[in-house]
Amino acid sequence: MSQAQSKTIQATGTTSSDLAEVRDMVAACIQCGTCTGSCPNAFAMDLTPRHMWRMVLMDQIDEVFQSRTFMLCSACYTCTLRCPRGLPLTEALSLLKQRASRDDLPCYRQSTRFYRRFIDSVRRHGRVQETTFIALYFMDMTPKHPLLPLKYTPLGLRLMRRGKLSFPNPFARAGGQSLESIFNKVAALEEAV
Amino acid sequence: MNKKIGQALVVGGGISGIRAALDLAEFGYGVTLIDRAPHLGGVLTQLDHQFPTNHCGMCKMLPLVDRDKAAQFCLRKGLFHDNITLRLSTEVMAVDGEPGRFDVTLRQAVNPVDPDRCTGCGECAEVCPVEVPDAFNAGLGLRKAIYLPTPHTIPNRYQVDAAACTRCGACVDACPTQAISLNDKARKDFHILVVDDELIVRDSLKEWIEIEGGFSVTMADSGEAALEALKTRQVDLMLTDIKMPGMDGVTLLQKAGELFPDLTVVMMTAYATVETAVEAMKIGALDYLIKPFDPDALIPKIVGIYDAVKTPDEPPLKVGSIVLSSGSAFYDPSEGKDTLGYGQLPDVVTQLEFERLLSGTGPTGGHLVRPSDGRPVGRIAWLQCVGSRDLQTDADFCSNICCMISLKQSMLARDKARQAGMDLDTHIFYMDMRTFGKSFQRYRDQAEESGVNLTRARIHSVVPDLTQGDLQLRYADMSGRAEECHADMVVLAAGQRPPLGTAAMAELMGIGLNPWGFPETEPFSLVHTDRKGIVAAGAFTGLKDISASVTQASAAALNASRTIHEGGGSLKLESGSAHEYEDLSRQLPRILVVICTCGERLKPVADPRLLTRHLKQDPAVDQVLFLDRTCTAEGWASLVDMVRNINPNRLLIGACQPYAYARKLKALGADTGLNPRLMDVVDILSSIQGREGEPEAFQAAMIAELRMAVARLRHADTSAVPGVPVTQSALVVGGGIAGMSTALAIADHGFPVDQVEQSEHMGGNLLWIKNTLGGHETAGLLSDIRSRVEKHPHIRAHTGARVLCSFGQAGHFLTSLGTGEETVENIEHGVAILATGGREAVPDGYHYGENDRILTHRELSEKLDAGDIRPETLNTVVMIQCAGTREEPRNYCSKVCCGAALKHALALTDIHPDLQVYVFYRDMMSYGFTESYFTEARRRRVRFIPYTKDRKPEVLLEGGAVRIRAHEPLLGRDIEMGADLVVLAAGVVPNLSADLAQSFGATLDGDGFFQAAESKWRPVDALKEGVFGCGLAHSPGNIPESIASAEAAAQRALRILCHALLPSGKLTADVRHSLCALCERCIEVCPYEARSLDPEEERIMVNPVMCQGCGACAAVCPNDASYLEGYAARQMLEMIDAAMGC
C-alpha cells in the first residue's frame, strides 16, 4: 500500500473496451463502502472491494489485474444483497475472473488452473475425482511452482486419514454423452456471448 | 363577529395543516381542519425538541395580530381559533365540484366515549384488560385499548381503539360519568348473512363475528339459500363466497342487488380469484376479504363497514379550496432485505422511537436506557439512509431531514448523559451529511465540536455480540480498511414513505403521484397539484423540516385563498363589530365563584363551608357555589344557568385545565352578555393527585389560588385598546421571481402593490437561468409572470428605482423611492416585503480570473446557452463544489450548487457522452427527489471525488493549460488531470444591504441573509411585525423554493392587509406620559420593536398591534411609567398579598 499511496495517478480516461461492461455494471456506485464492510474475505484482500471498484471507475484497470481481490471472492452475494445501489457486484467480479481465466493471466494461474482442472475432472468422471484432479493441477503448476505439491501434502494426508479421498480408475469415463452435451452447450453459449 | 365568507378544508392536522389553517383563518376564512388521527399535531406530538434551538417553539405559530381570536397557549395542548372548526378521527370520503365550489363528504369515526361526558379521569383504562403496543410511543411500551391519544392534549378525552377492543364492557361499568357506550344492542340488531358452501368457513366466521364483533349472524350454504334467507329476514350486510356450486357469489350479488338494492355486500375470495372480487366491486360489492381470514384484521373491517353503514352520511361540506397536508410515513426497516437487526434486536430503534426514548413522556420517562435490559446507554450509533438513497428499497431519493435529526438527537443524548453525570459516545455513520438548510452547517459544526463523531461509511448489518452483550457494526473506512465498532444502541434513520392511503386519496382527489407515490406538484411550484383548487403542503410532498413545512403551508394557504377569491368568495370581512359588552367598570365588583367538585375528588381535601367563608371575606365575592364536573356538558349547562340567574358582573371558575375553557368562555359571554374578559378559570384540582393525605395544606393552597384570582378579577379592565388603522397596500422590494410572485399574490387578492426593482428589467436571476435540473425551461415561467405583473391593475412597478429610506410600523410605513438622481417618490404602505434576491458569489482562490478556462456555474451556463462553449470539443471538465462556502466566513450551504453541478454534468454528457466529468465535492446535497439526478450522473460515469476542507483540490496553471491535482481518498492516492474547463460552485450571496433592512426595521443574519423572527416557526417574518423576507434574500434555494417563500411572505402580509383597522390584543403595554422621562430603555428592551419615540410629540409610542404583551418594558422602566394592561401595580400587589395569605 505504501508504494501505491505515493504514486500519482494520471487520469487518462482510457479503459480497454472489453472491460467496459464491468465498468458500466458498477457505474452508479456511490462509494459508500457497504461492499467492503459486508465482505467476509476482505481481510485477505490487498485491495478491499470498494477500493477495487473505485479503481475500475477511475480507469485503473491494469492495477485491478495485479490484485488478487476478485479471485478471493467466494460468491457469497452478501455485497450484492447489501449494495444500496443494487449493483450486480458478484456478477461483475465473476466477469473479472472470467477475463483472468480466458487470458490465462500468469498471476492468477494458481486459481484459474485450479478451476479449470476441477471442471476437467467433472467433465471426465461425472464428478470431481480428487486424486486425478489434483494430479493434473500439479502437472500444470509444477514447472513454475515445483514446491506446490509439498504445500498440499499435509492437507492430502489429513483428507486421506478421514477417508475423504477416493482412488478410482483414473481413466474411467462416466457421464457419457449427456454430460458431454451439457458442456458443449455451455461452451457454445459462452462463445455466443 | 366577522362573518366568514370563504371556506377551506385542510386535510391533516400536523404542523403544516395547523399553519395553513391558521393562515386562512387569520385572513378571515372559515376553515375546517380534519385529521384521521384522534389528536392534533401530527408527528410533532411525538417530538419534543427541534433543531437548531433543541427546544419546542410551536406556540410561535400562534397569531400575532388580532391574536385574541385564538387561545394563546401551548399549541401541543390544542388549537382554538374562532374561525377554525377542528374535526378529529375524520377522513374525506368524496370530493365533487370544481375549484371554488367543492362539495366534500367527510366521515368521522365513531368513538364510543362521549367527549361531552368524559372527564379524562382514567378509571376506564385502569380496568381495561387489553394491552397493545403504544402507538404514541412509536410502539415502545404498552397501552390499553381505551387510551389517551396523547398525554398532553387539553381537554384530554379517552378514545377506544376499535381494532383492539374486545367489547368486554369493563370500562362501561367503571366510568363514573357514564360516558362510554359500546352500544351492544345496536350491534346485536345488525344482521350479517354469511354465505359459503364450506361449513367450517361459515361456522368460524359466525363465531368470530358474534363473539368478538357482537353482531348477529345467519348462515346460508348456497346462493339459492341466501336469496331465501334475504326474503325471510332483514339483513344489513351479506358476506358471500365467490366460488360456490350452483349459484356463484357474483350471480348472487347481482340477483340480491335486483331484489334489495340497499343491501351491502362484501365478497370473500381466495387469493386466486381476487380479480373476480375486484370485478364484483364494479357491480356493487362494497369490498372484498381474502381467505384465509386473519381474525385480527377481519373484525375491524366488519366494524368499519358497520360504522359506515350505520353512520348517516353527513351533508357535504362546501369549500372553495382544499389543502392536503397529510404528512409523511416512515420506512419500516424490518420489511427490507437488510433489516439491520430492526425487529429482532430490541436495542436497534428508529429515529422516531429514539425521540420517544428521549422524551419525558416516553416509555422510559426520558431516561436513556437500553430497551433490551434497561441498562444505561454508553455508546450510541446512528445509521443514516435506511430506506433512503437505496435502490434496493425503491428509494432513489433522499429523505431530507434525517441527517439533521441525527445531529440533533446525538446532541440531545449527550446533554442528557452529561446531566446524569455520564459519558456518552455518539457516532453518526453517514453517506453525505446533508446540511443544506439555513443555519444547518453551523449546527453540524456545533455537533462536531461538542464531540459527536461523524464517519462517512455505510453500515451493512448490525449483529449482536454475545460475549460483550452489545451490538457490533462493521464498516469500511475511507481507505477501505474494514473497521469494527460496538454500540449499546443503534438508531436507524428510517426514510420517508407516502402515508398509508395516499394512492386512494390521490384517486379521490384526482391528483397525480410521482414515481415514489408522493403527490406530484407542478414543475415550478411546491404546492400546486394537477387539480386546480387542491394544493399540497408540508411533508405530504416529501419529508421536510419544520421551517420548510411551515413556509410551504403558508404558500399553500395563499394559493387556496387565491382559488377561493377567484371562485367568488369575497375577501371583505363583514363589519368588524365584535360582540359589544356593557361597560361594567363603574360597578362594584360582584364576583360569582364556582368551584368544581370533580365527582368525589374534592370532598376528602376541602370543606365547602370553610372555602366559602374564606372567600367571602373579600367583599367583592358575591356568591360561592359548588358544581359537579364543570367540564362535562351537563356541568357546563348548570353553570350557564347559574350565571343567568345570579347575573354577577365577574365570574371565577375553580376547576382544572383552564386552557379548555377558552372557547366556552367566549360562548358564555355571547350567551349571557358578560364580557369574557371579566371571567377567569383557575386550576385548583390538578394538584389533588397524591395529596389526599394532607387536606389542610391543600386547602390553604387552593384558597390562596382562588383569592389571587379574585384580586385579579376585581381589577380587571375591560377598556378597549384602540386598533391600528392599516394602509391596505404593500411594498415589495425586488423584482426577481420571488418579488414578482409575492407582488402578484397580494395584488390577486385585490390590494395595491408597489414593486421596486433597481435594474431596468424585472426577472432577476431568471434572466440567465434558462432551464432547471428537472429539465424545465424557465422562459415560459418568466414571460408569463412578467406579463401578469405588467398588466395587473393593482401592481405599480418602479423599475430603475431604489429605496432611499423608510419609517413606520405594521399597518403604516412611509417609504421614499429614488428614481435616477433627483426624483423622489413617497409611498405609503401597510407592509413591506424584502425580495431583493441574491447573486452568485465571486470565487476566491482556485486561480479564478486568471485563466478563462476557470469559470463559475453561472458563466458556464451563459456560455453554453450562447454557444460559446461547445461540449463536443471538450475532453475533461472538472467541477469543484463548495468553492468558498461551508466554511468561515461563508459557513452555509448554498443549496443550489450541487443541483447546478448535476444539471451541467448531465447537460454536457447529453451532448458529449464520452466527456470526462470530475466533480470534487464535500457532501453532495442532492436532497429530496433530486437524488435521482445524482444517480443518473453516476450512471453516466461522472466521477465524484470527495474532499475535505483541509485537503482541497489544487488548480495548477501551466502556461495556458489548466491541471488539477487532488487527493483521491478512496484510492489513497494523489491524482492529476488536465482540464479543459474548471467550474467553480461559488455559492449564493444575498443582495440585501444592512441599510435597506435596517430602514424597515429588519435585521440580517451573520451571513447577510434576512433574519427570520424564528427560523423554524416564523421563517419569513421579521421580528418586527409587518416586514417579511423571501427568495434568495431570505436564504439560498431553487426556483420553486423561492416562489414558495414569496407566496408564504404574501400570505403573512395579507393577514395584516385584510384589516382596515387592525384589532389589538387584550394584553398590551402602554405609557403614562406624565411619568415618562424619555430614557428610552423600553425601546431598547422591546423584542418586537413595538416602541418608538415620536420626536415631535416627545413621547414614547407603543404600537398596540406589534406589542405582544411580554412586559419587558414595564419591568425595565425606572419610573413605573410603562405598564402592561391587565397587570396594574395595585392588582399585582393585591394578588401577591392573596398568594402570601395576607
PDB file of N, CA and C in Angstrom, chain B residues 333-357:
ATOM      1  N   PRO B 333     -37.848  -0.643   8.659  1.00  0.00           N
ATOM      2  CA  PRO B 333     -36.646  -1.396   8.290  1.00  0.00           C
ATOM      3  C   PRO B 333     -36.835  -2.912   8.371  1.00  0.00           C
ATOM      4  N   SER B 334     -37.788  -3.369   9.155  1.00  0.00           N
ATOM      5  CA  SER B 334     -37.943  -4.822   9.273  1.00  0.00           C
ATOM      6  C   SER B 334     -38.515  -5.422   7.989  1.00  0.00           C
ATOM      7  N   GLU B 335     -39.017  -4.550   7.087  1.00  0.00           N
ATOM      8  CA  GLU B 335     -39.578  -5.071   5.840  1.00  0.00           C
ATOM      9  C   GLU B 335     -38.524  -5.271   4.763  1.00  0.00           C
ATOM     10  N   GLY B 336     -37.343  -4.681   4.949  1.00  0.00           N
ATOM     11  CA  GLY B 336     -36.351  -4.686   3.879  1.00  0.00           C
ATOM     12  C   GLY B 336     -35.571  -5.983   3.798  1.00  0.00           C
ATOM     13  N   LYS B 337     -34.768  -6.092   2.745  1.00  0.00           N
ATOM     14  CA  LYS B 337     -33.868  -7.230   2.621  1.00  0.00           C
ATOM     15  C   LYS B 337     -32.838  -7.169   3.732  1.00  0.00           C
ATOM     16  N   ASP B 338     -32.432  -5.937   4.034  1.00  0.00           N
ATOM     17  CA  ASP B 338     -31.405  -5.732   5.025  1.00  0.00           C
ATOM     18  C   ASP B 338     -32.058  -5.028   6.214  1.00  0.00           C
ATOM     19  N   THR B 339     -32.401  -5.798   7.236  1.00  0.00           N
ATOM     20  CA  THR B 339     -33.190  -5.222   8.332  1.00  0.00           C
ATOM     21  C   THR B 339     -32.316  -4.492   9.340  1.00  0.00           C
ATOM     22  N   LEU B 340     -31.015  -4.701   9.264  1.00  0.00           N
ATOM     23  CA  LEU B 340     -30.091  -4.121  10.235  1.00  0.00           C
ATOM     24  C   LEU B 340     -30.480  -4.492  11.665  1.00  0.00           C
ATOM     25  N   GLY B 341     -31.103  -5.639  11.797  1.00  0.00           N
ATOM     26  CA  GLY B 341     -31.454  -6.132  13.131  1.00  0.00           C
ATOM     27  C   GLY B 341     -32.729  -5.542  13.682  1.00  0.00           C
ATOM     28  N   TYR B 342     -33.335  -4.609  12.939  1.00  0.00           N
ATOM     29  CA  TYR B 342     -34.551  -3.977  13.447  1.00  0.00           C
ATOM     30  C   TYR B 342     -35.679  -5.010  13.488  1.00  0.00           C
ATOM     31  N   GLY B 343     -36.359  -5.050  14.598  1.00  0.00           N
ATOM     32  CA  GLY B 343     -37.423  -6.041  14.733  1.00  0.00           C
ATOM     33  C   GLY B 343     -36.943  -7.284  15.458  1.00  0.00           C
ATOM     34  N   GLN B 344     -35.625  -7.551  15.385  1.00  0.00           N
ATOM     35  CA  GLN B 344     -35.103  -8.710  16.108  1.00  0.00           C
ATOM     36  C   GLN B 344     -34.325  -8.271  17.345  1.00  0.00           C
ATOM     37  N   LEU B 345     -33.544  -7.198  17.195  1.00  0.00           N
ATOM     38  CA  LEU B 345     -32.728  -6.741  18.315  1.00  0.00           C
ATOM     39  C   LEU B 345     -33.403  -5.528  18.954  1.00  0.00           C
ATOM     40  N   PRO B 346     -33.811  -5.641  20.202  1.00  0.00           N
ATOM     41  CA  PRO B 346     -34.566  -4.531  20.794  1.00  0.00           C
ATOM     42  C   PRO B 346     -33.759  -3.235  20.913  1.00  0.00           C
ATOM     43  N   ASP B 347     -32.427  -3.334  20.878  1.00  0.00           N
ATOM     44  CA  ASP B 347     -31.636  -2.110  21.014  1.00  0.00           C
ATOM     45  C   ASP B 347     -31.408  -1.409  19.677  1.00  0.00           C
ATOM     46  N   VAL B 348     -31.979  -1.948  18.620  1.00  0.00           N
ATOM     47  CA  VAL B 348     -31.952  -1.254  17.335  1.00  0.00           C
ATOM     48  C   VAL B 348     -33.307  -0.562  17.186  1.00  0.00           C
ATOM     49  N   VAL B 349     -33.292   0.760  17.165  1.00  0.00           N
ATOM     50  CA  VAL B 349     -34.549   1.505  17.120  1.00  0.00           C
ATOM     51  C   VAL B 349     -34.524   2.496  15.965  1.00  0.00           C
ATOM     52  N   THR B 350     -35.678   2.996  15.585  1.00  0.00           N
ATOM     53  CA  THR B 350     -35.719   4.031  14.557  1.00  0.00           C
ATOM     54  C   THR B 350     -35.571   5.395  15.230  1.00  0.00           C
ATOM     55  N   GLN B 351     -35.392   6.415  14.392  1.00  0.00           N
ATOM     56  CA  GLN B 351     -35.239   7.767  14.938  1.00  0.00           C
ATOM     57  C   GLN B 351     -36.469   8.185  15.731  1.00  0.00           C
ATOM     58  N   LEU B 352     -37.645   7.811  15.229  1.00  0.00           N
ATOM     59  CA  LEU B 352     -38.867   8.209  15.919  1.00  0.00           C
ATOM     60  C   LEU B 352     -38.929   7.531  17.287  1.00  0.00           C
ATOM     61  N   GLU B 353     -38.556   6.269  17.319  1.00  0.00           N
ATOM     62  CA  GLU B 353     -38.545   5.567  18.607  1.00  0.00           C
ATOM     63  C   GLU B 353     -37.537   6.213  19.557  1.00  0.00           C
ATOM     64  N   PHE B 354     -36.405   6.618  19.001  1.00  0.00           N
ATOM     65  CA  PHE B 354     -35.399   7.246  19.858  1.00  0.00           C
ATOM     66  C   PHE B 354     -35.912   8.570  20.419  1.00  0.00           C
ATOM     67  N   GLU B 355     -36.676   9.316  19.607  1.00  0.00           N
ATOM     68  CA  GLU B 355     -37.277  10.550  20.112  1.00  0.00           C
ATOM     69  C   GLU B 355     -38.127  10.250  21.341  1.00  0.00           C
ATOM     70  N   ARG B 356     -38.843   9.144  21.284  1.00  0.00           N
ATOM     71  CA  ARG B 356     -39.692   8.791  22.418  1.00  0.00           C
ATOM     72  C   ARG B 356     -38.856   8.400  23.624  1.00  0.00           C
ATOM     73  N   LEU B 357     -37.708   7.759  23.350  1.00  0.00           N
ATOM     74  CA  LEU B 357     -36.841   7.393  24.475  1.00  0.00           C
ATOM     75  C   LEU B 357     -36.232   8.631  25.121  1.00  0.00           C
TER      76      LEU B 357
END
